[in-house]
PDB file of C-alpha atoms in Angstrom:
ATOM      1  CA  MET L 103      21.804 -57.498  -9.353  1.00 70.00           C
ATOM      2  CA  GLN L 104      21.207 -58.881  -5.677  1.00 81.00           C
ATOM      3  CA  LEU L 105      21.228 -57.945  -2.208  1.00 84.00           C
ATOM      4  CA  THR L 106      24.671 -57.655  -0.320  1.00 85.00           C
ATOM      5  CA  LYS L 107      25.507 -60.582   1.915  1.00 85.00           C
ATOM      6  CA  GLU L 108      26.386 -58.178   4.765  1.00 84.00           C
ATOM      7  CA  LEU L 109      24.691 -54.994   5.826  1.00 83.00           C
ATOM      8  CA  ILE L 110      26.333 -51.861   4.618  1.00 79.00           C
ATOM      9  CA  PRO L 111      26.775 -49.290   7.331  1.00 78.00           C
ATOM     10  CA  ILE L 112      25.093 -45.942   6.905  1.00 74.00           C
ATOM     11  CA  PRO L 113      27.765 -43.217   6.378  1.00 71.00           C
ATOM     12  CA  SER L 114      28.392 -40.927   9.460  1.00 70.00           C
ATOM     13  CA  SER L 115      27.542 -37.268   9.311  1.00 68.00           C
ATOM     14  CA  ASP L 116      31.218 -36.534   8.607  1.00 68.00           C
ATOM     15  CA  TYR L 117      30.722 -37.967   5.161  1.00 64.00           C
ATOM     16  CA  LEU L 118      27.411 -36.203   4.375  1.00 70.00           C
ATOM     17  CA  ILE L 119      26.840 -32.684   3.209  1.00 69.00           C
ATOM     18  CA  GLN L 120      24.450 -30.795   5.314  1.00 68.00           C
ATOM     19  CA  SER L 121      22.694 -27.575   4.976  1.00 65.00           C
ATOM     20  CA  SER L 122      24.869 -26.024   7.532  1.00 65.00           C
ATOM     21  CA  ASP L 123      27.890 -26.741   5.428  1.00 65.00           C
ATOM     22  CA  LEU L 124      26.430 -24.645   2.620  1.00 66.00           C
ATOM     23  CA  THR L 125      26.629 -20.922   2.181  1.00 64.00           C
ATOM     24  CA  ASN L 126      22.989 -20.891   1.067  1.00 64.00           C
ATOM     25  CA  CYS L 127      20.411 -23.491   0.343  1.00 66.00           C
ATOM     26  CA  SER L 128      17.751 -22.598  -2.410  1.00 68.00           C
ATOM     27  CA  PRO L 129      15.451 -25.509  -3.020  1.00 70.00           C
ATOM     28  CA  SER L 130      14.611 -26.502  -6.617  1.00 76.00           C
ATOM     29  CA  VAL L 131      12.094 -29.024  -7.811  1.00 79.00           C
ATOM     30  CA  TYR L 132      12.609 -31.305 -10.907  1.00 81.00           C
ATOM     31  CA  ASN L 133       9.718 -33.455 -12.226  1.00 85.00           C
ATOM     32  CA  ASP L 134      11.630 -36.132 -13.878  1.00 87.00           C
ATOM     33  CA  ALA L 135      15.186 -37.542 -14.158  1.00 88.00           C
ATOM     34  CA  ALA L 136      15.880 -35.821 -17.467  1.00 87.00           C
ATOM     35  CA  ALA L 137      15.214 -32.437 -16.149  1.00 84.00           C
ATOM     36  CA  LEU L 138      17.492 -33.182 -13.147  1.00 85.00           C
ATOM     37  CA  LYS L 139      20.243 -34.388 -15.364  1.00 86.00           C
ATOM     38  CA  LYS L 140      20.010 -31.246 -17.525  1.00 83.00           C
ATOM     39  CA  ALA L 141      20.015 -29.103 -14.507  1.00 81.00           C
ATOM     40  CA  ILE L 142      23.106 -30.739 -13.080  1.00 85.00           C
ATOM     41  CA  LYS L 143      24.986 -30.153 -16.325  1.00 82.00           C
ATOM     42  CA  THR L 144      23.978 -26.441 -16.338  1.00 80.00           C
ATOM     43  CA  ILE L 145      25.047 -26.038 -12.757  1.00 78.00           C
ATOM     44  CA  GLU L 146      28.432 -27.708 -13.422  1.00 81.00           C
ATOM     45  CA  LYS L 147      28.836 -25.287 -16.552  1.00 76.00           C
ATOM     46  CA  ASN L 148      28.019 -22.217 -14.427  1.00 73.00           C
ATOM     47  CA  ASN L 149      30.248 -23.283 -11.564  1.00 75.00           C
ATOM     48  CA  LYS L 150      33.252 -23.307 -14.019  1.00 77.00           C
ATOM     49  CA  ARG L 151      32.289 -19.875 -15.238  1.00 72.00           C
ATOM     50  CA  ILE L 152      32.005 -18.280 -11.926  1.00 75.00           C
ATOM     51  CA  LYS L 153      35.254 -19.795 -10.500  1.00 78.00           C
ATOM     52  CA  GLY L 154      37.439 -17.087  -9.557  1.00 73.00           C
ATOM     53  CA  ALA L 155      34.600 -14.404  -9.896  1.00 77.00           C
ATOM     54  CA  PRO L 156      34.984 -11.271  -7.824  1.00 84.00           C
ATOM     55  CA  SER L 157      33.906 -11.525  -4.221  1.00 86.00           C
ATOM     56  CA  LEU L 158      31.299  -8.815  -4.764  1.00 92.00           C
ATOM     57  CA  LEU L 159      29.641 -10.869  -7.480  1.00 92.00           C
ATOM     58  CA  THR L 160      29.673 -13.828  -5.308  1.00 91.00           C
ATOM     59  CA  ASN L 161      28.054 -12.053  -2.452  1.00 93.00           C
ATOM     60  CA  ARG L 162      25.526 -10.702  -4.784  1.00 95.00           C
ATOM     61  CA  ARG L 163      24.599 -14.101  -6.081  1.00 94.00           C
ATOM     62  CA  ILE L 164      24.318 -15.537  -2.643  1.00 93.00           C
ATOM     63  CA  ASN L 165      22.039 -12.694  -1.616  1.00 95.00           C
ATOM     64  CA  PHE L 166      19.831 -13.106  -4.786  1.00 96.00           C
ATOM     65  CA  GLU L 167      19.067 -16.729  -3.754  1.00 94.00           C
ATOM     66  CA  LYS L 168      18.404 -15.850  -0.193  1.00 95.00           C
ATOM     67  CA  ILE L 169      15.836 -13.371  -1.392  1.00 96.00           C
ATOM     68  CA  ARG L 170      14.176 -15.839  -3.664  1.00 95.00           C
ATOM     69  CA  THR L 171      13.927 -18.390  -0.726  1.00 93.00           C
ATOM     70  CA  ILE L 172      12.425 -15.925   1.658  1.00 94.00           C
ATOM     71  CA  TRP L 173      10.012 -14.421  -0.908  1.00 94.00           C
ATOM     72  CA  ALA L 174       8.879 -18.000  -1.746  1.00 92.00           C
ATOM     73  CA  ALA L 175       8.066 -18.497   1.890  1.00 92.00           C
ATOM     74  CA  LYS L 176       5.532 -15.769   1.629  1.00 92.00           C
ATOM     75  CA  VAL L 177       6.249 -14.155   4.874  1.00 92.00           C
ATOM     76  CA  GLY L 178       6.490 -10.651   6.294  1.00 93.00           C
ATOM     77  CA  THR L 179       6.061  -7.145   4.693  1.00 93.00           C
ATOM     78  CA  TRP L 180       7.980  -6.130   1.727  1.00 95.00           C
ATOM     79  CA  LEU L 181       7.983  -2.262   1.814  1.00 94.00           C
ATOM     80  CA  ALA L 182       9.645  -0.310  -1.054  1.00 94.00           C
ATOM     81  CA  ILE L 183      10.591   3.250  -0.041  1.00 92.00           C
ATOM     82  CA  ASP L 184      11.951   6.137  -2.093  1.00 91.00           C
ATOM     83  CA  PHE L 185      12.655   9.765  -1.106  1.00 87.00           C
ATOM     84  CA  GLU L 186      13.079  12.725  -3.416  1.00 84.00           C
ATOM     85  CA  ALA L 187      15.118  15.767  -2.333  1.00 77.00           C
ATOM     86  CA  TRP L 188      15.716  19.282  -3.671  1.00 75.00           C
ATOM     87  CA  ASP L 189      18.653  19.240  -6.119  1.00 72.00           C
ATOM     88  CA  ARG L 190      20.117  22.381  -4.548  1.00 73.00           C
ATOM     89  CA  ASP L 191      20.166  21.035  -0.951  1.00 67.00           C
ATOM     90  CA  HIS L 192      19.587  17.184  -0.683  1.00 65.00           C
ATOM     91  CA  SER L 193      18.872  17.570   3.100  1.00 69.00           C
ATOM     92  CA  LEU L 194      15.572  19.171   2.044  1.00 75.00           C
ATOM     93  CA  LEU L 195      13.252  16.294   1.244  1.00 78.00           C
ATOM     94  CA  THR L 196      10.418  17.028  -1.099  1.00 80.00           C
ATOM     95  CA  GLU L 197       8.711  13.632  -1.366  1.00 85.00           C
ATOM     96  CA  TYR L 198       8.328  10.257   0.214  1.00 86.00           C
ATOM     97  CA  GLY L 199       6.889   7.308  -1.719  1.00 89.00           C
ATOM     98  CA  TRP L 200       6.060   3.844  -0.679  1.00 89.00           C
ATOM     99  CA  SER L 201       4.609   0.605  -2.083  1.00 90.00           C
ATOM    100  CA  LEU L 202       4.139  -2.690  -0.186  1.00 90.00           C
ATOM    101  CA  VAL L 203       3.133  -6.221  -0.393  1.00 90.00           C
ATOM    102  CA  ARG L 204       2.218  -7.863   2.970  1.00 89.00           C
ATOM    103  CA  TRP L 205       1.689 -11.547   3.161  1.00 85.00           C
ATOM    104  CA  GLU L 206      -1.347 -12.285   5.302  1.00 75.00           C
ATOM    105  CA  GLY L 207      -3.397 -16.125   5.545  1.00 59.00           C
ATOM    106  CA  GLU L 208      16.968  13.298  -9.793  1.00 44.00           C
ATOM    107  CA  GLY L 209      14.475  14.502 -12.374  1.00 38.00           C
ATOM    108  CA  ASP L 210      11.445  16.807 -12.807  1.00 41.00           C
ATOM    109  CA  ASN L 211       9.132  17.331  -9.894  1.00 37.00           C
ATOM    110  CA  LYS L 212       6.345  14.838 -10.927  1.00 40.00           C
ATOM    111  CA  ARG L 213       4.111  14.908  -7.821  1.00 40.00           C
ATOM    112  CA  GLU L 214       1.233  15.813 -10.186  1.00 41.00           C
ATOM    113  CA  HIS L 215       2.150  12.675 -12.145  1.00 44.00           C
ATOM    114  CA  TYR L 216       1.825  10.045  -9.256  1.00 46.00           C
ATOM    115  CA  ASN L 217       0.291   7.086 -11.079  1.00 54.00           C
ATOM    116  CA  PHE L 218      -0.759   4.502  -8.480  1.00 56.00           C
ATOM    117  CA  GLY L 219      -2.730   6.253  -5.703  1.00 59.00           C
ATOM    118  CA  LYS L 220      -3.807   9.328  -3.917  1.00 62.00           C
ATOM    119  CA  SER L 221      -1.157  12.015  -3.246  1.00 67.00           C
ATOM    120  CA  GLU L 222      -1.488  13.703   0.199  1.00 69.00           C
ATOM    121  CA  ASP L 223       0.173  16.922   1.399  1.00 72.00           C
ATOM    122  CA  VAL L 224       1.335  16.928   4.973  1.00 72.00           C
ATOM    123  CA  ASP L 225       3.449  19.236   7.250  1.00 77.00           C
ATOM    124  CA  LYS L 226       6.822  18.237   8.457  1.00 79.00           C
ATOM    125  CA  LEU L 227       5.853  16.900  11.821  1.00 84.00           C
ATOM    126  CA  THR L 228       3.041  14.862  10.353  1.00 84.00           C
ATOM    127  CA  PHE L 229       5.339  13.571   7.673  1.00 84.00           C
ATOM    128  CA  ARG L 230       7.994  12.455  10.055  1.00 86.00           C
ATOM    129  CA  GLN L 231       5.313  10.673  12.352  1.00 90.00           C
ATOM    130  CA  ARG L 232       3.628   9.000   9.471  1.00 88.00           C
ATOM    131  CA  ILE L 233       6.916   7.346   8.359  1.00 90.00           C
ATOM    132  CA  ARG L 234       7.722   6.337  11.908  1.00 91.00           C
ATOM    133  CA  ASP L 235       4.268   4.849  12.500  1.00 92.00           C
ATOM    134  CA  MET L 236       4.493   2.964   9.204  1.00 91.00           C
ATOM    135  CA  ILE L 237       7.776   1.238   9.936  1.00 92.00           C
ATOM    136  CA  ALA L 238       6.812   0.556  13.540  1.00 93.00           C
ATOM    137  CA  LYS L 239       3.469  -0.874  12.515  1.00 93.00           C
ATOM    138  CA  TYR L 240       4.853  -3.489  10.113  1.00 92.00           C
ATOM    139  CA  ARG L 241       7.905  -4.505  12.077  1.00 92.00           C
ATOM    140  CA  GLU L 242       5.504  -5.545  14.854  1.00 93.00           C
ATOM    141  CA  MET L 243       3.706  -7.820  12.484  1.00 92.00           C
ATOM    142  CA  GLY L 244       6.786  -9.956  11.678  1.00 92.00           C
ATOM    143  CA  PRO L 245       9.836  -9.478   9.525  1.00 95.00           C
ATOM    144  CA  LEU L 246       9.991  -6.250   7.606  1.00 96.00           C
ATOM    145  CA  PHE L 247      11.911  -6.081   4.256  1.00 97.00           C
ATOM    146  CA  LEU L 248      12.781  -2.456   3.280  1.00 96.00           C
ATOM    147  CA  VAL L 249      13.278  -2.472  -0.513  1.00 96.00           C
ATOM    148  CA  PHE L 250      15.283   0.324  -2.146  1.00 95.00           C
ATOM    149  CA  HIS L 251      16.992   0.941  -5.462  1.00 95.00           C
ATOM    150  CA  ASP L 252      20.446   2.012  -4.397  1.00 89.00           C
ATOM    151  CA  ASN L 253      19.719   2.032  -0.728  1.00 88.00           C
ATOM    152  CA  ASN L 254      22.512   4.334   0.638  1.00 86.00           C
ATOM    153  CA  GLN L 255      20.767   7.799   0.368  1.00 88.00           C
ATOM    154  CA  ASP L 256      17.379   6.481   1.429  1.00 89.00           C
ATOM    155  CA  VAL L 257      18.636   4.595   4.467  1.00 90.00           C
ATOM    156  CA  LYS L 258      20.508   7.924   5.486  1.00 90.00           C
ATOM    157  CA  TYR L 259      17.211   9.774   5.198  1.00 88.00           C
ATOM    158  CA  LEU L 260      15.346   7.249   7.404  1.00 90.00           C
ATOM    159  CA  ARG L 261      18.029   7.446  10.108  1.00 90.00           C
ATOM    160  CA  SER L 262      18.447  11.323   9.829  1.00 87.00           C
ATOM    161  CA  ASP L 263      17.527  13.676  12.680  1.00 85.00           C
ATOM    162  CA  ALA L 264      14.606  14.904  10.495  1.00 82.00           C
ATOM    163  CA  ILE L 265      12.976  11.467  10.490  1.00 85.00           C
ATOM    164  CA  LYS L 266      14.584   9.015  12.960  1.00 88.00           C
ATOM    165  CA  ALA L 267      12.383   6.189  11.746  1.00 86.00           C
ATOM    166  CA  LEU L 268      15.081   3.427  11.544  1.00 87.00           C
ATOM    167  CA  SER L 269      17.474   2.453  14.325  1.00 85.00           C
ATOM    168  CA  ASP L 270      18.375  -1.234  14.138  1.00 88.00           C
ATOM    169  CA  PHE L 271      18.338  -3.189  10.774  1.00 92.00           C
ATOM    170  CA  GLU L 272      20.310  -5.796   8.976  1.00 93.00           C
ATOM    171  CA  TYR L 273      21.947  -5.758   5.517  1.00 92.00           C
ATOM    172  CA  LEU L 274      22.851  -9.446   5.810  1.00 92.00           C
ATOM    173  CA  LEU L 275      19.824 -11.698   5.219  1.00 94.00           C
ATOM    174  CA  PRO L 276      19.382 -14.938   7.184  1.00 92.00           C
ATOM    175  CA  ASP L 277      19.552 -18.351   5.376  1.00 86.00           C
ATOM    176  CA  GLN L 278      16.094 -19.118   6.236  1.00 88.00           C
ATOM    177  CA  PRO L 279      12.900 -16.949   6.291  1.00 92.00           C
ATOM    178  CA  PRO L 280      13.118 -14.982   9.607  1.00 94.00           C
ATOM    179  CA  GLU L 281      10.157 -14.490  12.201  1.00 93.00           C
ATOM    180  CA  SER L 282      11.148 -10.855  13.074  1.00 94.00           C
ATOM    181  CA  GLY L 283      13.568  -8.045  12.319  1.00 95.00           C
ATOM    182  CA  VAL L 284      14.186  -5.425   9.733  1.00 96.00           C
ATOM    183  CA  TYR L 285      16.184  -6.235   6.642  1.00 97.00           C
ATOM    184  CA  VAL L 286      17.482  -3.918   3.730  1.00 96.00           C
ATOM    185  CA  ILE L 287      17.252  -5.196   0.195  1.00 96.00           C
ATOM    186  CA  ASP L 288      18.613  -3.434  -2.735  1.00 97.00           C
ATOM    187  CA  THR L 289      17.208  -4.083  -6.195  1.00 97.00           C
ATOM    188  CA  GLY L 290      20.367  -2.496  -7.726  1.00 96.00           C
ATOM    189  CA  ASP L 291      22.410  -5.208  -6.292  1.00 96.00           C
ATOM    190  CA  LEU L 292      19.685  -7.846  -7.198  1.00 97.00           C
ATOM    191  CA  PHE L 293      19.919  -6.796 -10.858  1.00 98.00           C
ATOM    192  CA  ALA L 294      23.630  -6.624 -10.775  1.00 97.00           C
ATOM    193  CA  ALA L 295      23.769 -10.246  -9.621  1.00 96.00           C
ATOM    194  CA  LEU L 296      21.257 -11.245 -12.368  1.00 96.00           C
ATOM    195  CA  GLU L 297      23.414  -9.628 -15.096  1.00 96.00           C
ATOM    196  CA  GLY L 298      26.665 -10.883 -13.672  1.00 94.00           C
ATOM    197  CA  GLU L 299      28.124  -7.427 -12.772  1.00 94.00           C
ATOM    198  CA  GLY L 300      31.146  -7.972 -10.572  1.00 89.00           C
ATOM    199  CA  SER L 301      32.182  -4.317 -10.252  1.00 88.00           C
ATOM    200  CA  GLY L 302      30.650  -1.609  -8.090  1.00 87.00           C
ATOM    201  CA  ASN L 303      28.521  -0.430 -10.982  1.00 89.00           C
ATOM    202  CA  LYS L 304      24.742  -0.694 -10.585  1.00 93.00           C
ATOM    203  CA  ARG L 305      21.941   0.065 -13.077  1.00 93.00           C
ATOM    204  CA  SER L 306      19.646   2.940 -12.712  1.00 94.00           C
ATOM    205  CA  LEU L 307      16.008   2.034 -11.817  1.00 94.00           C
ATOM    206  CA  GLU L 308      14.825   2.976 -15.298  1.00 94.00           C
ATOM    207  CA  ARG L 309      17.444   0.825 -16.920  1.00 94.00           C
ATOM    208  CA  ALA L 310      16.949  -2.097 -14.699  1.00 95.00           C
ATOM    209  CA  CYS L 311      13.134  -2.017 -15.359  1.00 95.00           C
ATOM    210  CA  ARG L 312      13.660  -1.744 -19.119  1.00 93.00           C
ATOM    211  CA  HIS L 313      15.897  -4.849 -19.138  1.00 95.00           C
ATOM    212  CA  LEU L 314      13.314  -6.663 -17.015  1.00 96.00           C
ATOM    213  CA  GLN L 315      10.571  -5.508 -19.404  1.00 93.00           C
ATOM    214  CA  ILE L 316       8.696  -3.474 -16.862  1.00 94.00           C
ATOM    215  CA  PRO L 317       7.296  -0.371 -18.564  1.00 92.00           C
ATOM    216  CA  THR L 318       7.927   2.878 -16.546  1.00 89.00           C
ATOM    217  CA  GLU L 319       6.806   6.429 -16.781  1.00 87.00           C
ATOM    218  CA  PHE L 320       7.212   9.561 -14.807  1.00 85.00           C
ATOM    219  CA  LEU L 321      10.257   8.375 -12.802  1.00 87.00           C
ATOM    220  CA  HIS L 322      11.773  10.550 -10.106  1.00 84.00           C
ATOM    221  CA  ASN L 323       8.356  10.822  -8.533  1.00 86.00           C
ATOM    222  CA  ALA L 324       8.853   9.070  -5.129  1.00 85.00           C
ATOM    223  CA  GLY L 325       5.484   7.114  -5.238  1.00 86.00           C
ATOM    224  CA  ASN L 326       6.154   5.946  -8.851  1.00 89.00           C
ATOM    225  CA  ASP L 327       9.696   4.959  -8.070  1.00 92.00           C
ATOM    226  CA  ALA L 328       8.683   3.086  -5.149  1.00 91.00           C
ATOM    227  CA  HIS L 329       6.134   1.161  -7.148  1.00 92.00           C
ATOM    228  CA  TYR L 330       8.557   0.211  -9.791  1.00 94.00           C
ATOM    229  CA  THR L 331      11.211  -0.877  -7.329  1.00 95.00           C
ATOM    230  CA  LEU L 332       8.813  -3.227  -5.766  1.00 94.00           C
ATOM    231  CA  ALA L 333       7.813  -4.504  -9.208  1.00 94.00           C
ATOM    232  CA  ALA L 334      11.432  -5.153 -10.114  1.00 96.00           C
ATOM    233  CA  MET L 335      12.055  -6.984  -6.812  1.00 96.00           C
ATOM    234  CA  ILE L 336       9.053  -9.141  -7.451  1.00 95.00           C
ATOM    235  CA  ALA L 337      10.005  -9.888 -11.060  1.00 96.00           C
ATOM    236  CA  MET L 338      13.421 -11.267  -9.915  1.00 97.00           C
ATOM    237  CA  ALA L 339      12.515 -12.809  -6.608  1.00 96.00           C
ATOM    238  CA  SER L 340       9.677 -14.866  -7.995  1.00 94.00           C
ATOM    239  CA  GLY L 341      11.592 -16.146 -10.977  1.00 92.00           C
ATOM    240  CA  ASP L 342      13.787 -19.200 -11.422  1.00 92.00           C
ATOM    241  CA  THR L 343      17.205 -19.623  -9.825  1.00 92.00           C
ATOM    242  CA  LEU L 344      19.635 -16.957 -10.860  1.00 94.00           C
ATOM    243  CA  ASP L 345      21.557 -18.713 -13.742  1.00 93.00           C
ATOM    244  CA  VAL L 346      18.367 -20.294 -15.181  1.00 92.00           C
ATOM    245  CA  GLN L 347      16.511 -16.962 -14.939  1.00 95.00           C
ATOM    246  CA  ARG L 348      19.258 -15.001 -16.562  1.00 95.00           C
ATOM    247  CA  ASP L 349      19.468 -17.470 -19.538  1.00 93.00           C
ATOM    248  CA  LYS L 350      15.796 -17.318 -19.915  1.00 94.00           C
ATOM    249  CA  ARG L 351      15.584 -13.586 -19.953  1.00 95.00           C
ATOM    250  CA  TRP L 352      18.596 -13.129 -22.177  1.00 95.00           C
ATOM    251  CA  PRO L 353      19.543 -16.308 -23.986  1.00 94.00           C
ATOM    252  CA  ASN L 354      22.924 -16.647 -25.534  1.00 91.00           C
ATOM    253  CA  ARG L 355      24.145 -13.349 -24.107  1.00 91.00           C
ATOM    254  CA  THR L 356      27.009 -14.704 -22.006  1.00 89.00           C
ATOM    255  CA  SER L 357      30.495 -16.003 -22.857  1.00 85.00           C
ATOM    256  CA  SER L 358      31.956 -19.412 -22.135  1.00 79.00           C
ATOM    257  CA  ILE L 359      34.296 -17.914 -19.462  1.00 81.00           C
ATOM    258  CA  ASN L 360      31.904 -15.656 -17.422  1.00 83.00           C
ATOM    259  CA  THR L 361      28.263 -14.912 -16.665  1.00 86.00           C
ATOM    260  CA  LYS L 362      28.233 -11.139 -17.601  1.00 91.00           C
ATOM    261  CA  VAL L 363      25.293 -10.549 -19.838  1.00 93.00           C
ATOM    262  CA  GLU L 364      26.242  -8.614 -23.077  1.00 92.00           C
ATOM    263  CA  PHE L 365      23.354  -6.210 -23.880  1.00 89.00           C
ATOM    264  CA  MET L 366      22.898  -4.872 -27.428  1.00 85.00           C
ATOM    265  CA  PRO L 367      23.581  -1.200 -28.059  1.00 83.00           C
ATOM    266  CA  TRP L 368      19.917  -0.438 -28.681  1.00 80.00           C
ATOM    267  CA  GLU L 369      19.157  -1.950 -25.237  1.00 81.00           C
ATOM    268  CA  GLU L 370      21.590   0.520 -23.546  1.00 78.00           C
ATOM    269  CA  ASP L 371      19.876   3.920 -24.447  1.00 69.00           C
ATOM    270  CA  SER L 372      20.866   6.695 -22.087  1.00 52.00           C
ATOM    271  CA  ASP L 373      18.857   7.348 -19.008  1.00 47.00           C
ATOM    272  CA  GLU L 374      17.607  10.867 -19.911  1.00 42.00           C
ATOM    273  CA  ASP L 375      15.442  10.972 -16.909  1.00 41.00           C
ATOM    274  CA  ASP L 376      18.481  10.549 -14.634  1.00 43.00           C
ATOM    275  CA  LEU L 377      19.917  13.738 -15.958  1.00 36.00           C
ATOM    276  CA  GLU L 378      16.925  15.952 -15.257  1.00 37.00           C
ATOM    277  CA  ALA L 379      17.093  18.446 -12.488  1.00 36.00           C
ATOM    278  CA  ILE L 380      14.536  18.641  -9.762  1.00 34.00           C
ATOM    279  CA  MET L 381      12.812  22.205 -10.000  1.00 31.00           C
ATOM    280  CA  PRO L 382      12.080  23.806  -6.581  1.00 31.00           C
ATOM    281  CA  GLY L 383       8.502  24.540  -5.975  1.00 27.00           C
ATOM    282  CA  SER L 384       6.786  27.227  -4.025  1.00 23.00           C
ATOM    283  CA  ARG L 385       6.919  25.029  -0.995  1.00 25.00           C
ATOM    284  CA  ALA L 386       8.721  21.859   0.091  1.00 26.00           C
ATOM    285  CA  THR L 387       6.421  18.864  -0.160  1.00 29.00           C
ATOM    286  CA  MET L 388       6.675  15.155   0.668  1.00 37.00           C
ATOM    287  CA  GLN L 389       3.971  12.860  -0.161  1.00 40.00           C
ATOM    288  CA  ILE L 390       2.712   9.871   1.572  1.00 37.00           C
ATOM    289  CA  SER L 391       0.255   7.897  -0.327  1.00 38.00           C
ATOM    290  CA  GLY L 392      -3.154   6.868   0.787  1.00 34.00           C
ATOM    291  CA  GLU L 393      -3.647   3.305   1.388  1.00 34.00           C
ATOM    292  CA  GLN L 394      -5.337   1.432  -1.418  1.00 29.00           C
ATOM    293  CA  VAL L 395      -6.119  -2.108  -1.199  1.00 30.00           C
ATOM    294  CA  MET L 396      -5.044  -3.776  -4.399  1.00 30.00           C
ATOM    295  CA  PRO L 397      -4.950  -6.119  -6.140  1.00 31.00           C
ATOM    296  CA  ASN L 398      -7.285  -4.615  -8.636  1.00 33.00           C
ATOM    297  CA  PRO L 399      -6.465  -6.445 -11.931  1.00 32.00           C
ATOM    298  CA  ASP L 400      -7.392  -3.360 -13.920  1.00 36.00           C
ATOM    299  CA  GLY L 401      -5.009  -1.220 -11.780  1.00 36.00           C
ATOM    300  CA  ASN L 402      -2.004  -3.486 -11.999  1.00 38.00           C
ATOM    301  CA  GLU L 403      -1.494  -4.165 -15.697  1.00 42.00           C
ATOM    302  CA  ASP L 404       1.990  -2.911 -15.561  1.00 43.00           C
ATOM    303  CA  LEU L 405       3.096  -5.291 -12.763  1.00 42.00           C
ATOM    304  CA  PRO L 406       5.350  -8.155 -13.936  1.00 46.00           C
ATOM    305  CA  GLU L 407       3.859 -11.458 -14.687  1.00 49.00           C
ATOM    306  CA  VAL L 408       5.174 -13.816 -12.016  1.00 49.00           C
ATOM    307  CA  GLU L 409       4.562 -17.432 -11.012  1.00 52.00           C
ATOM    308  CA  ASP L 410       3.725 -16.464  -7.422  1.00 54.00           C
ATOM    309  CA  ASP L 411       0.015 -15.723  -6.786  1.00 55.00           C
ATOM    310  CA  ILE L 412       0.197 -12.509  -4.654  1.00 52.00           C
ATOM    311  CA  THR L 413      -3.579 -11.955  -4.720  1.00 46.00           C
ATOM    312  CA  GLU L 414      -3.533 -13.330  -1.165  1.00 50.00           C
ATOM    313  CA  ALA L 415      -1.348 -10.529  -0.129  1.00 55.00           C
ATOM    314  CA  LEU L 416      -2.382  -7.068   0.875  1.00 55.00           C
ATOM    315  CA  GLN L 417      -0.820  -4.539  -1.426  1.00 55.00           C
ATOM    316  CA  ASN L 418      -0.667  -0.793  -0.676  1.00 60.00           C
ATOM    317  CA  GLY L 419       1.105   2.184  -2.250  1.00 64.00           C
ATOM    318  CA  GLY L 420       1.361   5.849  -1.576  1.00 65.00           C
ATOM    319  CA  LEU L 421       3.025   9.240  -1.888  1.00 60.00           C
ATOM    320  CA  ILE L 422       3.418  12.093   0.724  1.00 59.00           C
ATOM    321  CA  PRO L 423       4.263  16.016  -0.021  1.00 54.00           C
ATOM    322  CA  VAL L 424       5.439  18.046   3.044  1.00 55.00           C
ATOM    323  CA  HIS L 425       4.615  21.703   3.707  1.00 52.00           C
ATOM    324  CA  ALA L 426       7.447  23.952   4.747  1.00 49.00           C
TER     325      ALA L 426
END
C-alpha cells in the first residue's frame, strides 16, 4: 500500500450522485461500520422487493420519508383536525375537534365523552370564525401541517361556504423543511405506506391505531379523533425509516417478494365503531376545544412512546359544539 505516483483527478459532478438527483433524501446515522454494512444489505433486499411496486405505493413511501424528515427538523405547527356531521345530512356539521403540536425554541354522538380537554358550545358564526382564526394564526407563524385521517371530507368542510377557512394549500410536500405554506398530511396514507398497501384501500383510524399499539376509546368524537390522529402521525413520523420501522413493529410479517404486512386474523377484528350511526341531538353542535398547555405527563399516558422529545413543543387540543 503506497501513494500513487501521479495525482488522481477528482471526478466531475457528472459522475457524482447529488441530492437533486434523488426523489427524496432522508438522512440516517450509523455508529459503526458493521451497522452500516447491515443497513446496506437491508436496503438492497427491500429494493428488490419494491421493484415494480404500484406507483401509489411508491408515492406513499416517498411521502412517508418526507414527513419523517420534516418532523425531525422540529419546525412549524402540526394541527390535526376532525369534523363530525349528522348522518342524515353530511352538510350539517355537529363537531369540530383539533389537536396540535407547535415547535417553539360515523358513530355515536360522544361529545359528552371528550377525553382530552374542555368542550365548548358555540353558535355557527362563532364556530366559523374560530376555525378561520386558528388556521390564520398558525400559518402566520411558519409552515402549517394539517393532519387528517382520510382527508377528503375534512378538506371539503374547511373549504365549504359554511367555513371558508382554507383557500391555498399543498398536498405535495417539499423535499426539505419549508419556511412557510400550508400542507395536508393524511395518516391513512402514512399507515398504508408503512404496511405496504399498494391499492386505494386505507385503514380506519381505529384499526391503524390498534396496529400502532395506540389505545383508543370513544372514537367518532371529533376531539378524540383529532387527538388520536396526531398521536398516530407522531408515532410513525418519529420512528425509524419506513422499512426498518415496519420490520421492528411487525417482524417476519412480509414475504420475500413484497413488503405487504400480513396481519394475524385476531389483529383484524371488525371496526364496530365505524358502523355505528350518529344520533341527531336536540340541536346541532360543534365543539372547539379550549386551549390547554400540555405536556402534562399524567395527562398524556396514552400518547405513543417516541424518540423525539416533544416537551419543548406547545401542545393543545380541543373540541367545539355549534348551536343551531
